[in-house]
């Protein structure tokens, strides 16, 4: 088993700058990971500021407890979709000045074979970020039907061979239980061939991980809740790593920032009532320099919005 604690934060300065920090503000890091962004935020805040950090992976929270000793930091072991409840219990609804989300998995999660996220190293087929809840990937694959598996792989992985892969999985399970990462990677590699840069199992692993962790629902619920959590001029700074995720962020911001076209001839004071919840502050990609030294940043898209 390999255990690594290193995670190189992506779009570090850009995502923190996007929060437009005020020295005594209250901020949320929704995805603590190994705390790279949290550390950067804390370094720029004053003594009276607060940072509330979430992670649903207990190993991230344990790492934080050992490595961060800062009275301004509150650690919450919870999926970020519960943020509105936690923040409301703290009496902070409508008082949060910025939320940072750096989505997906961390390097320690990927690198530790026993977490089951990697198709490169043998480990139990788990893939849960929160190992205290829900089904592991192996448990789900054992109980799901062929069609359900195919739909997940297609929907969350954009994998054209989804039906073929699902059928192979079910055939394999007639012979023996499907329990490890390399068993699944080998099944997929027999069906998906000829990709130069990407491992054949990349899309299948991504799809199953998204499904097992309900990543898209977590994201869209949290975006909705941010409307009540954020203060006036509070910022959303969100880094996503694949198009399905980015589409959700993009559509949310567009829907909540674009003025609906009103019937012509309405008096000007009626038009003023149509105040939208957010202002769209645009998107950015990682710099060439960053892409050069951190491969993960290649696919990163940062989107920023400000609460009206
Ligand atoms: C890409 S890493 C964040 C890295 C972090 N920004 C840093 O600089 O170290 C994503 C982290 O978010 C956590 N995470 C992902 N989805 C989550 C969710 N729905 N709720 C809470 N934590 C989540 C993962 O467990 C992982 O530790």
Coordinates of C-alpha atoms and ligand atoms in Angstrom, one line a residue:
X1 CA 0.0 0.0 0.0
X2 CA 1.3 3.5 -0.9
X3 CA 0.4 6.4 1.3
X4 CA 1.0 9.9 0.0
X5 CA 0.0 13.2 1.5
X6 CA 1.0 15.5 -1.3
X7 CA -1.6 17.3 -3.4
X8 CA -0.5 20.1 -5.8
X9 CA -3.3 22.7 -5.7
X10 CA -4.6 23.7 -9.1
X11 CA -5.1 27.3 -10.2
X12 CA -4.0 28.3 -6.7
X13 CA -3.7 32.1 -7.1
X14 CA -6.5 32.5 -9.7
X15 CA -9.1 30.7 -7.5
X16 CA -8.1 32.6 -4.3
X17 CA -8.0 35.9 -6.1
X18 CA -11.5 35.2 -7.4
X19 CA -12.8 35.2 -3.9
X20 CA -11.9 38.9 -3.6
X21 CA -10.9 38.3 0.1
X22 CA -11.6 40.9 2.8
X23 CA -9.3 40.6 5.8
X24 CA -12.0 39.9 8.3
X25 CA -14.4 37.9 6.1
X26 CA -16.0 34.5 6.5
X27 CA -15.1 31.9 3.8
X28 CA -15.8 28.3 3.0
X29 CA -13.3 25.8 1.4
X30 CA -15.8 23.1 0.3
X31 CA -13.1 20.7 -0.7
X32 CA -10.2 20.8 1.9
X33 CA -8.2 17.9 0.4
X34 CA -4.7 18.5 1.8
X35 CA -5.5 22.1 2.5
X36 CA -3.4 23.8 -0.1
X37 CA -6.1 26.3 -1.0
X38 CA -7.1 26.7 2.7
X39 CA -3.5 27.5 3.6
X40 CA -3.4 30.2 0.9
X41 CA -6.7 31.7 2.0
X42 CA -5.6 31.7 5.7
X43 CA -2.3 33.4 4.8
X44 CA -4.2 36.3 3.3
X45 CA -6.8 36.7 6.1
X46 CA -6.6 38.7 9.3
X47 CA -7.0 37.5 12.9
X48 CA -10.8 38.1 13.0
X49 CA -11.6 36.1 9.9
X50 CA -13.0 32.6 9.7
X51 CA -12.5 29.7 7.3
X52 CA -14.9 26.8 7.4
X53 CA -13.5 23.8 5.6
X54 CA -15.5 20.7 4.5
X55 CA -14.3 17.3 3.3
X56 CA -16.3 14.1 3.2
X57 CA -13.1 12.0 3.4
X58 CA -12.1 11.4 7.0
X59 CA -8.4 11.0 6.0
X60 CA -8.5 14.7 4.8
X61 CA -9.9 15.8 8.1
X62 CA -7.5 13.8 10.1
X63 CA -4.6 15.2 8.1
X64 CA -6.0 18.7 8.7
X65 CA -6.2 18.1 12.5
X66 CA -2.6 17.0 12.6
X67 CA -1.1 19.7 10.2
X68 CA -3.2 22.8 10.8
X69 CA -3.3 24.6 14.1
X70 CA -5.2 27.7 13.4
X71 CA -8.0 29.1 15.6
X72 CA -9.6 30.7 12.5
X73 CA -10.1 27.3 10.8
X74 CA -13.2 25.1 11.5
X75 CA -13.1 21.6 10.1
X76 CA -16.3 19.8 9.1
X77 CA -16.4 16.1 8.1
X78 CA -19.4 16.1 5.8
X79 CA -20.4 16.1 2.1
X80 CA -20.5 19.7 1.0
X81 CA -24.2 19.3 0.0
X82 CA -24.9 19.5 3.7
X83 CA -23.3 22.9 3.9
X84 CA -26.5 24.9 4.1
X85 CA -27.6 23.0 7.2
X86 CA -24.2 23.3 8.9
X87 CA -23.9 27.0 8.1
X88 CA -27.5 27.7 9.3
X89 CA -26.8 25.8 12.6
X90 CA -23.7 28.1 13.0
X91 CA -26.0 31.1 12.5
X92 CA -24.0 32.1 9.4
X93 CA -26.6 31.9 6.6
X94 CA -26.3 34.9 4.3
X95 CA -23.0 35.9 6.0
X96 CA -20.5 33.9 3.9
X97 CA -18.2 36.0 1.8
X98 CA -17.0 33.3 -0.5
X99 CA -17.1 29.6 -1.3
X100 CA -14.2 27.8 -3.0
X101 CA -14.8 24.4 -4.6
X102 CA -11.9 22.5 -6.1
X103 CA -13.9 19.5 -7.4
X104 CA -13.0 15.8 -7.8
X105 CA -10.5 13.6 -6.1
X106 CA -7.2 14.5 -4.5
X107 CA -3.8 13.0 -5.4
X108 CA -3.6 11.1 -2.0
X109 CA -7.0 9.5 -2.9
X110 CA -5.8 8.6 -6.3
X111 CA -2.4 7.4 -5.2
X112 CA -3.4 5.2 -2.3
X113 CA -4.3 2.0 -4.1
X114 CA -6.5 0.8 -1.2
X115 CA -9.0 3.6 -2.0
X116 CA -9.8 1.9 -5.3
X117 CA -9.8 5.0 -7.5
X118 CA -6.9 4.1 -9.7
X119 CA -6.9 1.7 -12.7
X120 CA -3.1 1.6 -12.6
X121 CA -2.7 -0.1 -9.2
X122 CA -4.3 -3.2 -7.7
X123 CA -6.7 -2.4 -4.8
X124 CA -10.2 -3.1 -3.6
X125 CA -12.8 -1.6 -6.0
X126 CA -14.1 1.0 -3.5
X127 CA -14.1 4.5 -4.9
X128 CA -16.0 6.1 -2.1
X129 CA -14.6 9.5 -0.9
X130 CA -16.6 9.0 2.3
X131 CA -15.8 5.5 3.3
X132 CA -18.3 5.6 6.2
X133 CA -21.4 5.8 4.0
X134 CA -23.0 4.2 0.9
X135 CA -22.0 1.3 -1.4
X136 CA -18.5 0.7 -2.7
X137 CA -18.1 0.4 -6.5
X138 CA -17.8 -3.4 -6.1
X139 CA -21.0 -3.7 -4.1
X140 CA -22.9 -1.5 -6.5
X141 CA -21.6 -3.4 -9.6
X142 CA -22.6 -6.7 -7.9
X143 CA -26.2 -5.6 -7.4
X144 CA -26.9 -3.4 -10.4
X145 CA -28.3 -4.7 -13.6
X146 CA -26.5 -4.6 -16.9
X147 CA -28.6 -1.8 -18.3
X148 CA -28.2 0.4 -15.2
X149 CA -24.4 -0.1 -15.4
X150 CA -24.3 0.7 -19.1
X151 CA -26.4 3.9 -18.5
X152 CA -24.0 5.1 -15.8
X153 CA -20.9 4.5 -17.9
X154 CA -22.5 6.3 -20.8
X155 CA -24.0 9.2 -19.0
X156 CA -21.1 10.0 -16.6
X157 CA -18.2 8.8 -18.8
X158 CA -19.4 9.6 -22.3
X159 CA -18.2 6.1 -23.1
X160 CA -19.5 4.8 -26.4
X161 CA -18.7 1.2 -25.6
X162 CA -20.8 1.4 -22.4
X163 CA -23.2 -1.5 -23.3
X164 CA -20.4 -3.8 -24.3
X165 CA -18.5 -3.0 -21.1
X166 CA -21.6 -3.6 -18.9
X167 CA -22.2 -7.0 -20.7
X168 CA -18.6 -8.1 -20.1
X169 CA -18.9 -7.1 -16.4
X170 CA -22.0 -9.2 -15.9
X171 CA -20.3 -12.2 -17.8
X172 CA -17.2 -11.9 -15.5
X173 CA -19.4 -11.9 -12.4
X174 CA -21.0 -15.2 -13.5
X175 CA -17.5 -16.8 -13.1
X176 CA -16.2 -14.9 -10.1
X177 CA -16.8 -11.8 -8.0
X178 CA -15.6 -8.5 -9.4
X179 CA -13.7 -7.0 -6.5
X180 CA -10.5 -5.3 -7.6
X181 CA -9.5 -2.2 -9.6
X182 CA -7.3 -4.2 -12.0
X183 CA -10.0 -6.8 -12.7
X184 CA -12.3 -3.9 -13.8
X185 CA -9.5 -2.2 -15.7
X186 CA -8.7 -5.4 -17.6
X187 CA -12.4 -6.0 -18.5
X188 CA -12.6 -2.5 -20.0
X189 CA -9.3 -2.8 -21.8
X190 CA -10.5 -5.9 -23.6
X191 CA -13.4 -3.8 -25.0
X192 CA -12.0 -0.3 -25.4
X193 CA -8.8 -0.1 -27.5
X194 CA -6.7 2.2 -29.5
X195 CA -6.5 5.3 -27.3
X196 CA -3.1 6.8 -27.4
X197 CA -3.0 9.2 -24.5
X198 CA -5.7 7.9 -22.2
X199 CA -5.8 4.6 -20.5
X200 CA -8.8 2.7 -21.9
X201 CA -10.5 2.5 -18.5
X202 CA -10.3 6.3 -17.8
X203 CA -13.9 7.1 -18.8
X204 CA -15.4 4.0 -17.1
X205 CA -13.6 4.7 -13.8
X206 CA -14.6 8.4 -13.9
X207 CA -18.2 7.4 -14.6
X208 CA -18.5 4.9 -11.7
X209 CA -16.7 7.3 -9.3
X210 CA -19.1 10.1 -10.2
X211 CA -22.1 7.8 -9.7
X212 CA -20.9 6.2 -6.4
X213 CA -20.1 9.6 -4.9
X214 CA -23.2 11.3 -6.4
X215 CA -20.9 14.0 -7.5
X216 CA -23.2 15.8 -9.9
X217 CA -26.1 16.0 -7.4
X218 CA -23.8 17.2 -4.7
X219 CA -22.6 20.0 -7.0
X220 CA -26.0 21.1 -8.2
X221 CA -27.6 21.0 -4.7
X222 CA -24.7 23.1 -3.3
X223 CA -24.9 25.6 -6.1
X224 CA -28.6 26.1 -5.3
X225 CA -27.9 26.4 -1.6
X226 CA -25.2 29.0 -2.2
X227 CA -27.9 31.5 -2.9
X228 CA -29.0 31.5 0.7
X229 CA -25.5 31.0 2.2
X230 CA -23.6 33.8 0.5
X231 CA -23.7 37.5 1.6
X232 CA -24.2 40.4 -0.7
X233 CA -21.2 40.4 -3.1
X234 CA -20.1 37.0 -1.8
X235 CA -18.2 35.0 -4.4
X236 CA -18.4 31.5 -5.9
X237 CA -15.0 30.3 -7.1
X238 CA -15.3 26.8 -8.7
X239 CA -12.7 24.7 -10.4
X240 CA -14.0 21.7 -12.3
X241 CA -12.1 19.0 -14.2
X242 CA -14.4 17.6 -16.8
X243 CA -17.1 18.8 -19.1
X244 CA -20.1 17.2 -17.4
X245 CA -19.2 19.0 -14.1
X246 CA -18.4 22.3 -15.8
X247 CA -21.7 22.2 -17.7
X248 CA -23.6 22.2 -14.4
X249 CA -21.6 25.2 -13.1
X250 CA -21.9 27.1 -16.4
X251 CA -25.7 26.5 -16.7
X252 CA -26.3 27.4 -13.0
X253 CA -24.4 30.7 -13.4
X254 CA -26.1 31.5 -16.7
X255 CA -29.5 30.7 -15.4
X256 CA -29.0 32.9 -12.4
X257 CA -27.3 35.8 -13.9
X258 CA -28.9 36.4 -17.3
X259 CA -31.7 38.9 -17.4
X260 CA -34.7 37.2 -18.9
X261 CA -36.0 39.1 -21.9
X262 CA -39.1 41.0 -20.9
X263 CA -42.1 41.8 -23.1
X264 CA -41.4 45.0 -24.9
X265 CA -43.1 48.2 -23.7
X266 CA -42.9 47.3 -19.9
X267 CA -42.3 50.4 -17.9
X268 CA -38.7 50.7 -16.7
X269 CA -39.6 50.3 -13.0
X270 CA -41.0 46.8 -13.7
X271 CA -37.8 45.8 -15.4
X272 CA -35.8 46.9 -12.4
X273 CA -37.6 44.2 -10.3
X274 CA -35.9 41.5 -12.3
X275 CA -32.8 41.4 -10.2
X276 CA -30.8 38.2 -10.8
X277 CA -29.2 36.3 -7.9
X278 CA -25.7 36.3 -9.4
X279 CA -23.4 38.3 -11.6
X280 CA -21.3 36.2 -14.0
X281 CA -17.6 37.0 -13.6
X282 CA -16.4 34.6 -16.3
X283 CA -14.1 31.7 -16.6
X284 CA -10.4 31.0 -16.7
X285 CA -8.0 28.2 -17.6
X286 CA -4.7 27.2 -16.0
X287 CA -1.7 29.1 -17.4
X288 CA 0.6 27.4 -19.9
X289 CA 3.3 27.5 -17.2
X290 CA 1.1 25.6 -14.7
X291 CA 0.0 23.1 -17.3
X292 CA 3.7 22.5 -18.0
X293 CA 4.4 21.4 -14.4
X294 CA 1.1 20.0 -13.2
X295 CA -0.7 17.7 -15.7
X296 CA -3.9 17.7 -13.6
X297 CA -4.4 21.4 -14.4
X298 CA -4.7 20.7 -18.1
X299 CA -8.5 20.1 -17.9
X300 CA -9.2 22.6 -15.1
X301 CA -11.8 25.3 -15.7
X302 CA -12.4 28.0 -13.1
X303 CA -15.8 29.8 -13.0
X304 CA -16.5 32.8 -10.9
X305 CA -19.8 34.5 -9.9
X306 CA -20.8 37.2 -7.4
X307 CA -24.0 37.3 -5.4
X308 CA -26.1 40.3 -6.1
Ligands
LIG1 C1 -9.2 18.1 -5.6 S1 -9.3 17.8 -3.9 C2 -9.1 19.4 -3.2 C3 -7.6 19.8 -3.0 C4 -7.5 21.0 -2.2 N1 -8.0 22.2 -2.8 C5 -6.0 21.3 -1.9 O1 -5.5 22.3 -2.4 O2 -5.4 20.5 -1.2 C6 -10.9 17.5 -3.7 C7 -11.3 17.1 -2.2 O3 -12.7 17.4 -2.1 C8 -13.3 16.3 -1.4 N2 -14.7 16.2 -1.9 C9 -15.1 15.9 -3.2 N3 -16.4 15.9 -3.2 C10 -16.8 16.3 -2.0 C11 -18.1 16.5 -1.5 N4 -19.2 16.3 -2.2 N5 -18.2 16.8 -0.2 C12 -17.1 17.0 0.6 N6 -15.9 16.8 0.1 C13 -15.7 16.5 -1.2 C14 -12.5 15.1 -1.7 O4 -12.6 14.1 -0.7 C15 -11.1 15.7 -1.9 O5 -10.4 15.6 -0.6

